[in-house]
XYZ file of C-alpha atoms in Angstrom:
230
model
C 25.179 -63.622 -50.074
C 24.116 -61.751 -53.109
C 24.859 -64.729 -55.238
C 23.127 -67.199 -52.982
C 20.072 -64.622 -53.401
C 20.181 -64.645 -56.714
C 20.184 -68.868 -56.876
C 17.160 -69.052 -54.301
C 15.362 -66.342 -57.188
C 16.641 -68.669 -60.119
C 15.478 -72.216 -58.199
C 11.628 -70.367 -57.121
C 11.266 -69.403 -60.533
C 13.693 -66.903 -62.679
C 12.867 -63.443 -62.241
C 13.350 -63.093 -66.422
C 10.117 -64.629 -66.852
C 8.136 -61.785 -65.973
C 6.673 -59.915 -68.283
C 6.375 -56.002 -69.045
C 2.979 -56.297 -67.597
C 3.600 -57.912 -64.578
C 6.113 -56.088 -63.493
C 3.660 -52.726 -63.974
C 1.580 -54.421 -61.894
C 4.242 -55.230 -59.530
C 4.913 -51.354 -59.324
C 1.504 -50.788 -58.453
C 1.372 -53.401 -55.789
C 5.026 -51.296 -54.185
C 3.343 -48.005 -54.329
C -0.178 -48.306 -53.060
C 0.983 -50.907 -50.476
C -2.152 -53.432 -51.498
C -5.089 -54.069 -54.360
C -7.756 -56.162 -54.578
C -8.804 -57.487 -57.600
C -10.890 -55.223 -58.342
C -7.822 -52.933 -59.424
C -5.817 -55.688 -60.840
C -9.044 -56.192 -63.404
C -8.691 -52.771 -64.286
C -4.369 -52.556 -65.008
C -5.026 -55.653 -67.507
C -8.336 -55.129 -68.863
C -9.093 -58.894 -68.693
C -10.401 -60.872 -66.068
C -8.878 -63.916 -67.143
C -5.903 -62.802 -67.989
C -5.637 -61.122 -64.671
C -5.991 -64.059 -62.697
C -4.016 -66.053 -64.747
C -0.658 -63.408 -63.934
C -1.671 -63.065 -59.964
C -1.539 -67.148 -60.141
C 1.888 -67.245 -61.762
C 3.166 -64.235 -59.321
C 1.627 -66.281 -56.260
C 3.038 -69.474 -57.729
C 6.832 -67.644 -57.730
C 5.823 -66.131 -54.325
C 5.709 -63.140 -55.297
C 2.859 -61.677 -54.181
C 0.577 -62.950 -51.574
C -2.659 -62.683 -50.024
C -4.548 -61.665 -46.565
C -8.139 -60.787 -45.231
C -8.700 -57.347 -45.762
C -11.538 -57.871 -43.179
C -13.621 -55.102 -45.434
C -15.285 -55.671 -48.921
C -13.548 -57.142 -50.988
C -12.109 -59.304 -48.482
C -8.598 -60.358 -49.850
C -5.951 -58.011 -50.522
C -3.160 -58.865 -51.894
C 0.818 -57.347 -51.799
C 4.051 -57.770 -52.345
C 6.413 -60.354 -50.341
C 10.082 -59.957 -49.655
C 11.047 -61.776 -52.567
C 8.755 -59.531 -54.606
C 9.904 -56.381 -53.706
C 13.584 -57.806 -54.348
C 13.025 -58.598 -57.601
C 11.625 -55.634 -58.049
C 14.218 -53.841 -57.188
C 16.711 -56.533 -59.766
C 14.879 -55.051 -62.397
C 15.657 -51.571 -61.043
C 11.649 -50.680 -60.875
C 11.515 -50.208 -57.407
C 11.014 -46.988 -56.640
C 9.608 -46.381 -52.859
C 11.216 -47.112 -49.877
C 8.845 -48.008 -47.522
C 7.187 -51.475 -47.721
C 3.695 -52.609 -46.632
C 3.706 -54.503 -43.421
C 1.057 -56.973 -42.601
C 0.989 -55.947 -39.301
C 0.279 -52.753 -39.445
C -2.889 -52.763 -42.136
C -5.797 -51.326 -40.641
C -9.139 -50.639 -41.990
C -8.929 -47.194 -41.425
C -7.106 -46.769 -44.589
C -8.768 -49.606 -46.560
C -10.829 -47.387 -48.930
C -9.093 -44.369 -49.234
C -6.046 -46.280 -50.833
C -7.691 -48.393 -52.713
C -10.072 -45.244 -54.224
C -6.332 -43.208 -55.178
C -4.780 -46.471 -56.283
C -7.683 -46.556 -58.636
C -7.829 -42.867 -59.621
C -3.956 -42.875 -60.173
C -4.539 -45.849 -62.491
C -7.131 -43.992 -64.261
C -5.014 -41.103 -64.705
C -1.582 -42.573 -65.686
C -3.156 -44.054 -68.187
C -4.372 -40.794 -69.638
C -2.479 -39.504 -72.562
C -2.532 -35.844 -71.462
C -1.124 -37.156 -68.071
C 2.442 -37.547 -67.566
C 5.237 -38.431 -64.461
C 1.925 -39.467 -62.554
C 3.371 -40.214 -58.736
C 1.464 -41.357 -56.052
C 1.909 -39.921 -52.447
C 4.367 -42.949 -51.116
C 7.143 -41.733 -54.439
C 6.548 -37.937 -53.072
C 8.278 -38.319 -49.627
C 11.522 -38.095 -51.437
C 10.635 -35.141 -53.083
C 9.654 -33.012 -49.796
C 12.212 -30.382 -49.352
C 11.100 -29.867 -45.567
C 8.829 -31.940 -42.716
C 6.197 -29.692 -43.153
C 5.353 -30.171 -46.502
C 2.629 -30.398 -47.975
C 2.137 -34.151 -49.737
C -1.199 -34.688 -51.867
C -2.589 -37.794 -52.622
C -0.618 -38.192 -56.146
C 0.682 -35.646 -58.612
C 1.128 -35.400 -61.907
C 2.111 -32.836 -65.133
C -0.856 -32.231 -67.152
C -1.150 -31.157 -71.301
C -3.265 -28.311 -70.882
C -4.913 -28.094 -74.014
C -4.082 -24.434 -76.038
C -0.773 -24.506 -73.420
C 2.209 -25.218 -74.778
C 4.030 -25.613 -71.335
C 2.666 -28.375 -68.848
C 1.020 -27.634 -65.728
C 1.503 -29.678 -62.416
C -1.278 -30.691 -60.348
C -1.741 -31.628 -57.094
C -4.517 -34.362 -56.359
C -6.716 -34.458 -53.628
C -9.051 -37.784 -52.584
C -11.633 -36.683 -50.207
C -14.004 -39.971 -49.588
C -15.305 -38.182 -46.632
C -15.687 -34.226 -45.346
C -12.717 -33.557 -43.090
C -13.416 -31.899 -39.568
C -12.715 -28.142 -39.780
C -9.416 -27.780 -38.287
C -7.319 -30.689 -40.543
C -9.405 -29.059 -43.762
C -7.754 -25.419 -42.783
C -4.791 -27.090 -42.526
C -5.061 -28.623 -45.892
C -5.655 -25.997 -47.203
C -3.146 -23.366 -45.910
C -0.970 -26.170 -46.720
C -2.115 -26.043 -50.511
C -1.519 -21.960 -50.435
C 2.231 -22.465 -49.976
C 2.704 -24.659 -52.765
C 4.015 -22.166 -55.472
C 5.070 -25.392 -57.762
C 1.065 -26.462 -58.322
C -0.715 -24.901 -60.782
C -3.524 -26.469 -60.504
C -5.240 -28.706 -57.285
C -8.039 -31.550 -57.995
C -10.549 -32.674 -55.581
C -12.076 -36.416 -56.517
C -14.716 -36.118 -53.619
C -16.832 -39.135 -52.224
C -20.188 -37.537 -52.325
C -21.673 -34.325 -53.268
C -21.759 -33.312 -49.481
C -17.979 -33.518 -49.234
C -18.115 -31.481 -52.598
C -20.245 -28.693 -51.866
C -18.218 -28.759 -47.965
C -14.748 -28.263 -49.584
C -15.462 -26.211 -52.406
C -16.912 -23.640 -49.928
C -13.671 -24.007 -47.918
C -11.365 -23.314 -51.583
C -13.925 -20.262 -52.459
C -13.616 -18.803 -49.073
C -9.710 -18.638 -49.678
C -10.043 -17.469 -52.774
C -7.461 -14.962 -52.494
C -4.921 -17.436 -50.307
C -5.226 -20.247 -53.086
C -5.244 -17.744 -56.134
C -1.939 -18.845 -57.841
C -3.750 -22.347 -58.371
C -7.028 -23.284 -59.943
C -9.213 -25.236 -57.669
C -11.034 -28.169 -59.581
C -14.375 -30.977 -58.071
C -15.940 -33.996 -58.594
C -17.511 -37.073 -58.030
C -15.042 -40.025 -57.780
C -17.603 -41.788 -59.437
């Protein structure tokens, strides 16, 4: 079967084609679930030369589209095939996979606004092991753990050891009892040093910086950090 697999790859275009690049992008695509192009532009740089790799990827059905039935309107993710060759080239490294049938627009812009952050930051030469939060469930040592929306070691300059940090994507101001929760959460990490919150607008900001300052004491092994996301 394996060897059948591996013919069907070969005849719908060979896998060894792909290039360095596209296969980062293909790791992006696994971990955030979907992008738009809007995030694609950014990974390359280039809008041409953007296009010009989703069209080859498409053309190998790799990756495909649907209406996100938001703004941009098409998304685009891996297929089957994708995340199989993906996983030839031993760069897959989450196990769940996005599922058409489950998108909703409920998480439309959050993921897309930490796909883009977590971009951003991986990219970052003080930043390094940058995971997002679908390559932390395997890290969880129990249920009740808390996961953030990526994390990361950072170079903190004058520090010769590396800190880890936790990040936190707040588009919008969470109702009172799931922000107590994040937060008590946040306490009982002894592993973060630090905790950043990219916030949506300065409402959100002022709202959960009051939250961090009122738990000053609970949160004081970490150092609490805001801003815009713009």
């Amino acid at each position: 079967e394996e060897k059948q697999e591996d013919e069907q790859v070969k005849e719908k275009g060979d896998p060894k084609t792909l290039t360095e690049k596209m296969l980062d992008l293909m790791e992006r695509l696994a971990e955030y679930g979907f992008l738009t192009m809007a995030e694609i532009h950014f990974i390359f740089g280039n809008k041409t030369w953007a296009y010009g790799v989703m069209n080859e990827l498409r053309s190998q059905g790799i990756v495909a589209d649907f209406d996100t039935h938001m703004s941009p309107r098409k998304g685009h993710y891996l297929t089957h095939k994708g995340y199989r060759v993906l996983g030839k080239f031993h760069r897959l490294k989450v196990g769940l996979r996005f599922n058409l049938d489950r998108y909703s627009t409920f998480i439309f812009r959050h993921r897309l606004a930490c796909a883009k952050v977590g971009i951003t930051l991986a990219k970052h030469p003080n930043v390094r092991e940058f995971m997002p939060e679908s390559r932390l469930w395997k890290r969880r040592k129990k249920a009740t753990d808390k996961l953030c929306d990526g994390e990361f070691l950072y170079a903190v300059p004058g520090h010769a050891q590396m800190e880890r940090v936790g990040l936190e994507v707040e588009l919008t101001l969470k109702n009172q009892g799931k922000l107590d929760e994040s937060m008590e959460q946040l306490g009982r990490r002894k592993d973060l040093d630090q905790v950043w919150w990219l916030c949506g607008d300065s409402t959100t900001l002022k709202a959960v910086r009051r939250e961090a300052n009122r738990r000053a004491y609970w949160l004081s092994r970490q150092r609490h950090f805001f801003i815009l996301l713009e």
